[in-house]
Coordinates of C-alpha atoms in Angstrom, one line a residue:
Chain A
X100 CA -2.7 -42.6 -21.1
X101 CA -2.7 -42.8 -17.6
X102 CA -5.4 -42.1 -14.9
X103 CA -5.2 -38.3 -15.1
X104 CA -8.7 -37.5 -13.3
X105 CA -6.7 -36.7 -10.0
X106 CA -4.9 -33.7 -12.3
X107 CA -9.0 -32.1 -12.8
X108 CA -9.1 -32.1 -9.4
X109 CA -6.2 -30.0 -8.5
X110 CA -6.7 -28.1 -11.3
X111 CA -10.4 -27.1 -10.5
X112 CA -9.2 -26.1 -6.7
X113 CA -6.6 -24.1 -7.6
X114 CA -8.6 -22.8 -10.5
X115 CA -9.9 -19.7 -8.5
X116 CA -6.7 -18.6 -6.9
X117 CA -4.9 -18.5 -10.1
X118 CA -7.4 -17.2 -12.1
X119 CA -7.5 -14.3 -9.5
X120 CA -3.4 -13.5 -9.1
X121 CA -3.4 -13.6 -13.2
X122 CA -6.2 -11.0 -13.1
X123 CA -4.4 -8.8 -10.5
X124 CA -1.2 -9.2 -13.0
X125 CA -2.9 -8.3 -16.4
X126 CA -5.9 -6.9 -15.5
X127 CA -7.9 -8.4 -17.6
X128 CA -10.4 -11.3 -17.4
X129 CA -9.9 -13.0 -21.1
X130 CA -5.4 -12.5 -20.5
X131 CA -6.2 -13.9 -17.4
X132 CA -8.7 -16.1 -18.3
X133 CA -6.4 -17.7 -21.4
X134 CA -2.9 -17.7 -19.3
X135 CA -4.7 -19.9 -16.9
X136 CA -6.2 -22.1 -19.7
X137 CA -2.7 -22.7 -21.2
X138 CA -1.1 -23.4 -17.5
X139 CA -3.6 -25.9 -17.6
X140 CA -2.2 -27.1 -20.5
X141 CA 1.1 -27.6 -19.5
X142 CA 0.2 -29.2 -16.2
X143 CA -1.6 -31.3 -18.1
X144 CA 1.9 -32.3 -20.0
X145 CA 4.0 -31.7 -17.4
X146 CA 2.3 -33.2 -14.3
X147 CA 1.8 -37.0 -15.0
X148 CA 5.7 -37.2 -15.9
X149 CA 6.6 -34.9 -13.2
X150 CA 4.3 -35.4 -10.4
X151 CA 2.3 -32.5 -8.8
X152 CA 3.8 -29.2 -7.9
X153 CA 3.9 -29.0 -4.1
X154 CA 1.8 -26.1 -4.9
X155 CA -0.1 -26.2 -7.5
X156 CA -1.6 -23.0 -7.7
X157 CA 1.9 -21.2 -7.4
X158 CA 2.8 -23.7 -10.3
X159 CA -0.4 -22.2 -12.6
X160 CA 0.1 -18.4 -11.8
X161 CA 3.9 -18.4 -13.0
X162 CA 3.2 -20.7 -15.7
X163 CA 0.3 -19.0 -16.9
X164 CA 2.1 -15.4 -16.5
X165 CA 5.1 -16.5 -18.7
X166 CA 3.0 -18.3 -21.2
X167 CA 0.7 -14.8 -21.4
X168 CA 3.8 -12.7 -21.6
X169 CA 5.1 -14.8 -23.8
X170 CA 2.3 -15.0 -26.0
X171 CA 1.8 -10.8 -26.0
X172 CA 5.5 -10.9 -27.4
X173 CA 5.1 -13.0 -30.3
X174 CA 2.4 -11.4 -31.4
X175 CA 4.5 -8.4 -31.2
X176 CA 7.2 -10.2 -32.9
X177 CA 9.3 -7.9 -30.7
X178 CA 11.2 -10.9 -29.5
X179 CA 12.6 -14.2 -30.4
X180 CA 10.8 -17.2 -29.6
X181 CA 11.8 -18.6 -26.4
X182 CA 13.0 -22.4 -26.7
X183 CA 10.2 -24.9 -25.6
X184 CA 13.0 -26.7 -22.8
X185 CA 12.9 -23.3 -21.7
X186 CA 9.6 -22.5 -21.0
X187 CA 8.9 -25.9 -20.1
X188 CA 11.9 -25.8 -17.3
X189 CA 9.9 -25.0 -14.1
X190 CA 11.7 -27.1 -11.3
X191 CA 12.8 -23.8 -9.6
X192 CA 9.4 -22.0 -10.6
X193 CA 7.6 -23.0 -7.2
X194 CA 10.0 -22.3 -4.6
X195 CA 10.6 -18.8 -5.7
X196 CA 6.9 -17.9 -6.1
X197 CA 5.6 -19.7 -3.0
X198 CA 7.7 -17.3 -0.8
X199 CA 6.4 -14.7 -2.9
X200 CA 2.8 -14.3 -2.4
X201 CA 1.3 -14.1 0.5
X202 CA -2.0 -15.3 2.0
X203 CA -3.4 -12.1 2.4
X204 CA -2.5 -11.0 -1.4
X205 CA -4.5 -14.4 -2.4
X206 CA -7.3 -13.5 -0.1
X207 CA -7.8 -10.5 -1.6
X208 CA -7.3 -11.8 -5.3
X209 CA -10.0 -14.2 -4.7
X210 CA -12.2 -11.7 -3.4
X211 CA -11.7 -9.2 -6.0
X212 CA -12.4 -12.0 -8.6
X213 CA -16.0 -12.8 -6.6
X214 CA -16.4 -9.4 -7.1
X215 CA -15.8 -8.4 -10.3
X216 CA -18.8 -11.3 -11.1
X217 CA -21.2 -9.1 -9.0
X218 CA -21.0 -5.7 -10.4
X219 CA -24.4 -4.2 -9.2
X220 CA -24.8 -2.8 -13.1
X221 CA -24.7 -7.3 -14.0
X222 CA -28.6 -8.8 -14.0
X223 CA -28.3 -11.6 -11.9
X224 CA -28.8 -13.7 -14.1
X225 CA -25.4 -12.7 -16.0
X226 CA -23.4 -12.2 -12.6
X227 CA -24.1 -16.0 -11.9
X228 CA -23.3 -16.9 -15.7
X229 CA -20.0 -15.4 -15.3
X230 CA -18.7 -16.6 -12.2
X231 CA -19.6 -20.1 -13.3
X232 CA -17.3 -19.2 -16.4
X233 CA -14.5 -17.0 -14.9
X234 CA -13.7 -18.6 -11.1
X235 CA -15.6 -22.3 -11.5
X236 CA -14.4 -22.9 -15.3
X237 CA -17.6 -24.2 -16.4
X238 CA -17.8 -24.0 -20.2
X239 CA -20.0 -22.3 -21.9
X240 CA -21.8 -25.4 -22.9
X241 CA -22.2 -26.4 -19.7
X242 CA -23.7 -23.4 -18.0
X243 CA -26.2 -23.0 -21.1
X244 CA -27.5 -26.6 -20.2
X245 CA -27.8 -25.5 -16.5
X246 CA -30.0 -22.1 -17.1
X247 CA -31.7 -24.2 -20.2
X248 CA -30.5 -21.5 -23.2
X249 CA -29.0 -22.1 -26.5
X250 CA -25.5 -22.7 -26.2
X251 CA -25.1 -18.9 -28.6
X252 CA -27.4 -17.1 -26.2
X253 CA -24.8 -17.9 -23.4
X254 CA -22.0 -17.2 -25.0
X255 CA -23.7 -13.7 -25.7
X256 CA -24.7 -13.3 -22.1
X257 CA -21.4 -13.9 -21.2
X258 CA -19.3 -11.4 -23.8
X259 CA -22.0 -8.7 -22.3
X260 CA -21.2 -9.2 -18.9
X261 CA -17.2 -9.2 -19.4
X262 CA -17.6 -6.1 -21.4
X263 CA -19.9 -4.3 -18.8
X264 CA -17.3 -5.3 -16.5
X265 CA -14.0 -4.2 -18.5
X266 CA -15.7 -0.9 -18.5
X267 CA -16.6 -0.7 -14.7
X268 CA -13.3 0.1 -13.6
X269 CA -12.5 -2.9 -11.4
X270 CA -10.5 -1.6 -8.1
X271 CA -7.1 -3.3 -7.9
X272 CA -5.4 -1.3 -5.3
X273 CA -5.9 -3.1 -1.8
X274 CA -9.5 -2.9 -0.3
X275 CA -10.1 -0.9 2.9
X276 CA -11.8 -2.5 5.6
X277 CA -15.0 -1.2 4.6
X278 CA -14.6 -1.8 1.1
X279 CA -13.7 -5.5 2.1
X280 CA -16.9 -6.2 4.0
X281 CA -18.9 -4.8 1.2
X282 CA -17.7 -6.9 -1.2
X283 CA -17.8 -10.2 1.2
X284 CA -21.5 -8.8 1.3
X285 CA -22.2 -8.6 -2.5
X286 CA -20.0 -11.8 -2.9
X287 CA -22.3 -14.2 -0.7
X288 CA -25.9 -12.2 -2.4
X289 CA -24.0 -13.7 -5.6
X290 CA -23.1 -17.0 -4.3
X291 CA -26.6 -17.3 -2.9
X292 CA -28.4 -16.5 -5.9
X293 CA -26.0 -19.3 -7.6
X294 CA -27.0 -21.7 -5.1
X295 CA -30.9 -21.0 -5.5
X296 CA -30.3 -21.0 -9.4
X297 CA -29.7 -25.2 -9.4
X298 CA -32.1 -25.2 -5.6
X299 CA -35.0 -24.2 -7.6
X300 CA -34.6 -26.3 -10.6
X301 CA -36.6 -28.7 -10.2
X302 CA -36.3 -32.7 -10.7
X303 CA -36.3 -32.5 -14.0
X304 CA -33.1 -30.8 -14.3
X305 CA -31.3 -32.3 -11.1
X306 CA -28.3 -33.3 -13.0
X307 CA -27.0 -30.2 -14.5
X308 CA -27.9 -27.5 -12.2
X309 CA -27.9 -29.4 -8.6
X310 CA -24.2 -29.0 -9.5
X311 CA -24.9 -25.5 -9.4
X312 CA -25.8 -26.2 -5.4
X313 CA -22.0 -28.0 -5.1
X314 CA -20.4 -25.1 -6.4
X315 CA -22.0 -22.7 -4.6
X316 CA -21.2 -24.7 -1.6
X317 CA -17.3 -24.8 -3.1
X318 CA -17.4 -21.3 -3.1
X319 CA -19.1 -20.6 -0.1
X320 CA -16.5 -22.4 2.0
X321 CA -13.2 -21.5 -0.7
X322 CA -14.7 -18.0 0.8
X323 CA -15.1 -19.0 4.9
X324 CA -11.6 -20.5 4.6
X325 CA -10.3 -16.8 3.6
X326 CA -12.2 -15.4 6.0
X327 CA -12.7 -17.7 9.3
X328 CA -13.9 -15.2 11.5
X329 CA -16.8 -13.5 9.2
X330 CA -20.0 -15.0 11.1
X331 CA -22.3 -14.4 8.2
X332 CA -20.1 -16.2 5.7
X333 CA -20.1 -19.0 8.5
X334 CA -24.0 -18.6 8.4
X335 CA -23.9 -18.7 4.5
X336 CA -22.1 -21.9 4.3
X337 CA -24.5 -23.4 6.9
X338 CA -27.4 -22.4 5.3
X339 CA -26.5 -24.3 1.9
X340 CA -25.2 -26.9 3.8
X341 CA -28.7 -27.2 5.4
X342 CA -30.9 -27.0 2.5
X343 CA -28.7 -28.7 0.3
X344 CA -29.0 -32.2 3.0
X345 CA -32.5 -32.4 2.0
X346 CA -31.3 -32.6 -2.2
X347 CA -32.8 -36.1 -2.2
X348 CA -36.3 -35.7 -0.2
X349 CA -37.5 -32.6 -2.3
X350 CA -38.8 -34.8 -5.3
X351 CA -40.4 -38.1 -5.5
X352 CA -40.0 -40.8 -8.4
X353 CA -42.3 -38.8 -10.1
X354 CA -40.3 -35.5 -10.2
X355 CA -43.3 -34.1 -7.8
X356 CA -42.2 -31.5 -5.1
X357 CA -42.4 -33.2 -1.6
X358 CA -43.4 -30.5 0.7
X359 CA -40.8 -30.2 3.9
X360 CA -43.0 -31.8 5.9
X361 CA -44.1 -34.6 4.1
X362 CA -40.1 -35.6 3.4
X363 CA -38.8 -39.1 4.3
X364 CA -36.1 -37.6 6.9
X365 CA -33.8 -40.6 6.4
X366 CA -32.7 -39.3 3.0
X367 CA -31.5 -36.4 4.7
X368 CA -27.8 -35.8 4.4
X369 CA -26.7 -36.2 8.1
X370 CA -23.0 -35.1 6.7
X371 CA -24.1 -32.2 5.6
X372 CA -26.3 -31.4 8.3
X373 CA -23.7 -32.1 11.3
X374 CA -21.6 -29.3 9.5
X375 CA -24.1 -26.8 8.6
X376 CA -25.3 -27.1 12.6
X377 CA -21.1 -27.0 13.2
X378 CA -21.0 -23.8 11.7
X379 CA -24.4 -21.4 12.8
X380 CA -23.3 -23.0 16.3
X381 CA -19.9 -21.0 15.7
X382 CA -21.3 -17.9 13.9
X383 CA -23.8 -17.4 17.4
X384 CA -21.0 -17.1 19.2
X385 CA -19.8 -13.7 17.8
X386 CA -23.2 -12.2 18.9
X387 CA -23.3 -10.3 15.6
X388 CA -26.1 -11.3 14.1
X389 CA -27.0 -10.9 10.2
X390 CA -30.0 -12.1 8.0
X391 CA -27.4 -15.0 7.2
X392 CA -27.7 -16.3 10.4
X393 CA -30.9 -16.2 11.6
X394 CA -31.9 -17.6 7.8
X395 CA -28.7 -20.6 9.1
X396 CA -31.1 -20.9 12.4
X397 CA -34.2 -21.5 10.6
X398 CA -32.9 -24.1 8.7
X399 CA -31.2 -25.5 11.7
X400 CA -34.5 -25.7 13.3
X401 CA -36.0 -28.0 10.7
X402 CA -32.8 -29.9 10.4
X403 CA -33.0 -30.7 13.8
X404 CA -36.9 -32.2 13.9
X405 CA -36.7 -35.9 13.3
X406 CA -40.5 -35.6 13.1
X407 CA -42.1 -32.2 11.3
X408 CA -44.0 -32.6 14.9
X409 CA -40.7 -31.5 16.6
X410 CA -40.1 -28.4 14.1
X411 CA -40.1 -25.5 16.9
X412 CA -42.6 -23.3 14.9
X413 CA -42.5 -20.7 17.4
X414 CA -39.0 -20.1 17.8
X415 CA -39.1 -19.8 13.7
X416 CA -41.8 -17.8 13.8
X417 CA -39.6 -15.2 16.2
X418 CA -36.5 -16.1 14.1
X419 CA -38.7 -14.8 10.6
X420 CA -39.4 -11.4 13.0
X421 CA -35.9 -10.9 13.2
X422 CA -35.3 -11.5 9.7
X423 CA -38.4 -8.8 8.6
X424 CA -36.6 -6.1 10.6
X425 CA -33.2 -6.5 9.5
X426 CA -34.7 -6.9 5.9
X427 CA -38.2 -6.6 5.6
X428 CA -39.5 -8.0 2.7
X429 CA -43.4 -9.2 1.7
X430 CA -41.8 -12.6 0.6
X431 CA -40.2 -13.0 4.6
X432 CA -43.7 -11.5 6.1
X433 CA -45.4 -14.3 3.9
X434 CA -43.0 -16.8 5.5
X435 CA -43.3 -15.6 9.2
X436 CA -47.5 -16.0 8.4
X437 CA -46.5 -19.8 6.9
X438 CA -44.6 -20.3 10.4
X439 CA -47.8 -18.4 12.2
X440 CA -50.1 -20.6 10.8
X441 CA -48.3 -23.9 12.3
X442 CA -47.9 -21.9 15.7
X443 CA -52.1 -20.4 15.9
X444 CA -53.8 -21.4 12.5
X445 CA -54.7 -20.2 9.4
X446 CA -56.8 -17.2 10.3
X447 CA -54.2 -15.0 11.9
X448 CA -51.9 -16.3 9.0
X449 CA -54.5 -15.3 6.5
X450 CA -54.6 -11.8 8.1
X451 CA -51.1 -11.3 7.8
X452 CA -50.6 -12.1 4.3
X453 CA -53.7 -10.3 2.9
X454 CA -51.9 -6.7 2.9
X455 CA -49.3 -8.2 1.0
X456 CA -51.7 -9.4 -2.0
X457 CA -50.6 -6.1 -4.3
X458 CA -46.9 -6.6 -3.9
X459 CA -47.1 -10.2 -4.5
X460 CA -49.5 -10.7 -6.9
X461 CA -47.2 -12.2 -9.4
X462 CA -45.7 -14.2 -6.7
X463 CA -46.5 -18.2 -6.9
X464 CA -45.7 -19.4 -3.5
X465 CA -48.2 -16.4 -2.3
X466 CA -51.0 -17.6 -4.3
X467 CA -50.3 -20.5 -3.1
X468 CA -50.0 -20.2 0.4
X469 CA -53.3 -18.4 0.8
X470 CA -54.8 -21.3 -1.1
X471 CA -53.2 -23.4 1.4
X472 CA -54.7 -21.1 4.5
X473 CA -58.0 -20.7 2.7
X474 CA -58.7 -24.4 2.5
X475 CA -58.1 -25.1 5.8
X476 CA -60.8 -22.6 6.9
X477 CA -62.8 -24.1 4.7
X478 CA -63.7 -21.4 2.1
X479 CA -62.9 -24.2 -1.3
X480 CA -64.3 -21.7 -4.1
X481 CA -61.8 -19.0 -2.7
X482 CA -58.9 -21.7 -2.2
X483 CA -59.5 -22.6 -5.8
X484 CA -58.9 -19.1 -6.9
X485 CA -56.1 -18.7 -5.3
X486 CA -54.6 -22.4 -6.4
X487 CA -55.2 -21.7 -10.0
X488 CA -53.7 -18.0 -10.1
X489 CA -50.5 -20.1 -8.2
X490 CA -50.5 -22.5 -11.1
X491 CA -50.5 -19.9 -13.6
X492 CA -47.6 -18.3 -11.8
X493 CA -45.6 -21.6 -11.3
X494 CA -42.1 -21.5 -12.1
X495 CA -41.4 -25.4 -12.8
X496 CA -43.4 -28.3 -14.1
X497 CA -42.6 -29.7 -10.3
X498 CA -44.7 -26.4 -9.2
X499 CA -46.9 -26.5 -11.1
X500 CA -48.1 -30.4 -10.6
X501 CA -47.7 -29.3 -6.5
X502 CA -50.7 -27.0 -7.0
X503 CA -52.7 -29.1 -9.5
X504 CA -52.5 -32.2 -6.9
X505 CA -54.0 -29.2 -4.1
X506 CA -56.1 -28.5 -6.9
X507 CA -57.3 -32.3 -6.4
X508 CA -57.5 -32.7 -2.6
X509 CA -60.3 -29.3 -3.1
X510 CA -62.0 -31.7 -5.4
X511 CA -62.5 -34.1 -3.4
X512 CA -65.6 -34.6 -0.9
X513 CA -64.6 -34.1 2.7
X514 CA -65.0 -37.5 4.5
Chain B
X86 CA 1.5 -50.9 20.5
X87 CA -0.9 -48.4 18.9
X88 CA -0.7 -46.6 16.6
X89 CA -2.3 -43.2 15.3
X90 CA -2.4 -42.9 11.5
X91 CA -3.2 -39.4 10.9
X92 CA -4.6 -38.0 7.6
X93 CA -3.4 -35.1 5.8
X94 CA -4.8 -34.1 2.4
X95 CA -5.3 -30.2 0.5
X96 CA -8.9 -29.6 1.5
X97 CA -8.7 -27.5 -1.9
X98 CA -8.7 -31.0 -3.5
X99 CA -11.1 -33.0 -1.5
X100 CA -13.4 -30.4 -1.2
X101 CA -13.8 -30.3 -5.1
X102 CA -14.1 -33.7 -5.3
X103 CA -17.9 -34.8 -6.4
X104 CA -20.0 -36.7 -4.6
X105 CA -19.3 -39.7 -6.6
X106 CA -15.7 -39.6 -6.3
X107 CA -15.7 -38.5 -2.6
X108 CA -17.9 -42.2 -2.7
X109 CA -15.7 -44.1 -4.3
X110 CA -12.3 -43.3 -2.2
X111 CA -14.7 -44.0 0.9
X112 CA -16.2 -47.4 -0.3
X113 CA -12.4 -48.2 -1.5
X114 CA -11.1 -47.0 2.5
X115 CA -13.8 -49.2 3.9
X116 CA -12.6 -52.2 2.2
X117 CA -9.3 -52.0 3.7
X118 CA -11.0 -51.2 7.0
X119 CA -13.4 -54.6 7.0
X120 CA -10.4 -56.6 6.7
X121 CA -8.4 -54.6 9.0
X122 CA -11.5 -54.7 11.5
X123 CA -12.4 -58.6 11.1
X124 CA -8.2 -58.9 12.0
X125 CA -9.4 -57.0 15.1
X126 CA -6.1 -54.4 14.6
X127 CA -8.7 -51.6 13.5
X128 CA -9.4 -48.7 16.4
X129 CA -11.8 -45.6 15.9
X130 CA -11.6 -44.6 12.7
X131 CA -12.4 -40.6 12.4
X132 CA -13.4 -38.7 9.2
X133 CA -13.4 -34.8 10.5
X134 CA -15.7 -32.1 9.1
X135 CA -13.7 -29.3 7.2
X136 CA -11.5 -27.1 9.0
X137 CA -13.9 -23.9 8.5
X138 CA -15.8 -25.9 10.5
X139 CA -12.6 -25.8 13.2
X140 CA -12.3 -23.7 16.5
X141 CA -9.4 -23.5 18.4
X142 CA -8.4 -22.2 22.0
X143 CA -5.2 -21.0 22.8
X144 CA -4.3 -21.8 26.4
X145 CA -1.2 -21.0 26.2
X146 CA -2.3 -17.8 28.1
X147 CA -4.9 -17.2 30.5
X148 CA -7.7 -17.0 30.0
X149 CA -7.3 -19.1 26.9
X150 CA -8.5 -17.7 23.9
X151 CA -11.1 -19.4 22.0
X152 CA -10.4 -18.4 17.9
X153 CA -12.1 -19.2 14.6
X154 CA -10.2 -21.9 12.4
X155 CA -8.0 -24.4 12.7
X156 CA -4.7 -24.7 14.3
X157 CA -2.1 -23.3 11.8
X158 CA 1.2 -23.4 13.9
X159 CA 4.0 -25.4 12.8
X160 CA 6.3 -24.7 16.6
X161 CA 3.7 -27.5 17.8
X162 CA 3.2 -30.7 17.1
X163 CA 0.0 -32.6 17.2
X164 CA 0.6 -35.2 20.2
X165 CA -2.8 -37.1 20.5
X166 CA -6.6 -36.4 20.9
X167 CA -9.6 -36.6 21.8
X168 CA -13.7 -37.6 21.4
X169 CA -16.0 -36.4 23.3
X170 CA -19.7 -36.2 22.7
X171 CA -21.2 -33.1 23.2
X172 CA -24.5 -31.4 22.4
X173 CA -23.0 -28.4 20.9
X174 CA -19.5 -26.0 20.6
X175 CA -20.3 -24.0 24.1
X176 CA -20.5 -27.5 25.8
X177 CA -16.8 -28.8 24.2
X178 CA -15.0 -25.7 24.6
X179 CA -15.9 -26.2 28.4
X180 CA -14.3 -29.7 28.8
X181 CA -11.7 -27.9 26.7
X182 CA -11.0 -25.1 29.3
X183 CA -11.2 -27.6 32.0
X184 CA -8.3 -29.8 30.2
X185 CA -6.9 -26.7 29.5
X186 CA -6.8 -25.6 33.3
X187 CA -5.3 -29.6 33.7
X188 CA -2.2 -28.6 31.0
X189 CA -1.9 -25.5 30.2
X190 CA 0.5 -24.1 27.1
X191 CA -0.5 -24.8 23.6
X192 CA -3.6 -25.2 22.0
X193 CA -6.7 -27.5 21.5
X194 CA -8.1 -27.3 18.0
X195 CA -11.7 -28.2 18.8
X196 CA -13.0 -30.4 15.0
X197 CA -16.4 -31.8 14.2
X198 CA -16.3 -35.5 13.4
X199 CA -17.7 -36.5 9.9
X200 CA -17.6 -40.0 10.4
X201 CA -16.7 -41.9 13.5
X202 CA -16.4 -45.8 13.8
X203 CA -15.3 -46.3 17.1
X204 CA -13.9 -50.0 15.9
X205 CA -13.0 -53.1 17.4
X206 CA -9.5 -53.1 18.5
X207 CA -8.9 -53.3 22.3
X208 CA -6.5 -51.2 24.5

């Protein structure tokens, strides 16, 4: 057989747009989900004799449709089988749809399959779980070795967030303006969270779920090319752009975190960087801003520092003040105090974060942070506290070993 | 004579492309490129960010009319371009206006380079 890899590619990019017209034809995401699997199918026949469809995902959405309709019939035995040169004859299949459907009826589709993945009813953890299976086609296999369950437990999470979803009533009449911009909203949340899922994962697990950060970065600009003038999905896309550059400087050979700071800058991603800072550079421009943004301009700050000397701490320090009124939060107070600290030390820092301690007290990165401020004053026994309740609290191995090695520096006699 | 060899691709495609295999088409381009540099026939070779990453202004009225994306027409006809180095979108879309103001009527689609090699060939 011959080279076929370029056919996975197609496939997975015009995976979301046909999954999404199938779902607006049969309302349903397992029809939909199985028409597109055996379009798949046939492409996969079809294509290396044929060539590529000019459009591919035109190709898949009238293949898939027939094959479902199809495939409803005979189980209905209504109707006789249709010939297989019959089903298989698509050469006029393409030009008809193509004129067919429209760009803003894909947008839309796309949209409204984001969205059905982030029902506010869905735990996070299952809206991510199913938008990996429904618009990125990850098996089930494959997202069970990302979030580290049983390949059973998966499948589970997944048949309990389709059915929640079958019975929420998805809206498939075209979306208002309103309703539009509040699903963009609850789509980038999800596609956030999805990102931070394989962000957070630690060295350890950087094969499987630092795909997770590609896909969200997929899906984060599949979503800014429907919508080129929404400054927060430009901001969105930036941001994982940004924190995504520094993939190879967050752990050393030893799967240890490597604080920001302490990163070898030349491992950056300058690729990534020049289009993250592209794109927060356009979103300013609409002079709307959103927590998108100004999280985009943090992370734009640090991208620009070719020395954690350069990092502008006070202009991040203003940036986290913006963020805490248009979202305040403990967890973006406790980073404003992190960016305080650089700006005028650990005291003020320590005072900010200290009326936090009941809302985050199952928080690592607070325990850990005050350890942080509290050694630098000087008060060890309290740092240590603070450094082992943070290691209790760690989420990773890679956490946890951070905190320990703190743990270690207290230890040690000041010279 | 030069020539402009200009790449068109579905950025559906190359944008789900892994890392590896977006690696492997660019160590296999840059092989052709070495030779074609060493021959001294290779110019600037351009790799351009994606096109969400696009602005365009629209001078075909005034003032012109700076929009988000790429340029989508298919009246007009790309006809050449150019790089310019600039610290960030505010400073090209001035150089842009002023060209603009030079030769008014169509548009500029303002790009982010990816990669640039401004190469060896001579004018």
């Amino acid at each position: 057989m011959s080279d076929v890899s370029w056919i996975d590619a197609v496939l997975t990019s015009a995976r979301a747009q046909a999954v999404a017209a199938l779902l607006r034809y049969f309302r349903d995401l397992d029809i939909a989900e199985e028409a597109f699997q055996e379009a798949c199918l046939r492409a996969l026949k079809s294509w290396p004799k044929n060539g590529p469809p000019r459009d591919a995902a035109a190709w898949l959405i009238m293949v898939g449709k027939n094959a479902a309709i199809d495939s409803v019939r005979r189980q209905r035995r209504e109707a006789p089988l249709p010939q297989e040169e019959e089903i298989s004859d698509l050469s006029d299949v393409e030009a008809s749809t193509v004129e067919r459907i429209d760009e803003a009826d894909y947008r839309d589709d796309i949209l409204r399959l984001l969205f059905v993945c982030c029902h506010p009813e869905l735990p996070a953890t299952q809206q991510i779980a199913l938008a990996l299976r429904i618009v990125s086609g990850l098996s089930t296999r494959q997202i069970a070795r990302a979030f580290l369950v049983s390949d059973d437990a998966m499948e589970q999470r997944i048949t309990r967030a389709k059915a929640r979803v079958a019975k929420a009533n998805v809206p498939f009449e075209a979306p208002s303006a309103a309703d539009r911009s509040e699903r963009l909203a609850a789509v980038a949340a999800m596609l956030y969270l999805l990102f931070n899922e394989g962000y957070t994962a630690g060295a350890s697990a950087q094969g499987s779920r630092a795909a997770l950060c590609d896909e969200a970065i997929r899906l984060s600009r599949l979503l800014l090319r429907l919508f080129p003038t929404e400054p927060e999905i430009m901001a969105l896309t930036a941001l994982l752009l940004l924190q995504h550059a520094r993939a190879r400087a967050r752990y050393d050979e030893e799967g240890l975190v490597v604080l920001l700071e302490e990163q070898d800058r030349q491992l950056w991603d300058q690729k990534s960087i020049a289009e993250g800072l592209a794109l927060i550079d356009k979103a300013v421009r609409h002079r709307r801003p959103g927590p998108y943004q100004v999280q985009a301009a943090i992370a734009a700050l640090h991208a620009r520092a070719q020395h954690p000397r350069d990092t502008d701490w006070g202009e991040i320090e203003l940036l986290y003040g913006a963020l805490e009124r248009m979202q305040p939060s403990p967890v973006v107070t406790l980073n404003r105090a992190v960016a305080a600290a650089k700006v005028r030390g650990p005291e003020p820092a320590l005072a900010m974060i200290e009326p936090l301690a009941a809302k985050l007290d199952g928080y690592f990165y607070f325990h850990g942070a005050r350890g942080a401020f509290l050694f630098e004053l000087g008060r060890s026994e309290e740092a240590r506290v603070a450094f082992n309740r943070a290691i209790a609290l760690a989420n990773t191995p890679a956490e946890a070993a951070y905190i320990r090695h703190q743990l270690d520096r207290l230890a040690q006699p000041l010279p | 004579m030069h020539y402009a060899i200009l790449c068109y691709h579905d950025e559906n495609v190359v944008c789900a492309w892994s890392k590896q295999e977006d690696d492997a088409v660019m160590a296999r381009l840059s092989r052709v490129q070495e030779r074609l540099a060493a021959q001294g026939k290779l110019g600037p070779v351009v790799r351009l960010l994606p096109t969400t990453a696009a602005t365009t202004l629209r001078k075909d009225r005034e003032p012109p009319l700076v929009i988000d994306g790429p340029f989508a027409e298919t009246k007009e006809q790309l006809l050449g371009f150019y790089v310019v180095d600039c610290a960030s979108l505010e400073e090209v879309l001035q150089i842009a206006q002023e060209l603009a103001a030079a030769n008014p009527g169509g548009a500029y689609e303002i790009r982010p380079i990816g990669v640039f090699n401004p190469g060896s060939a001579r004018a």
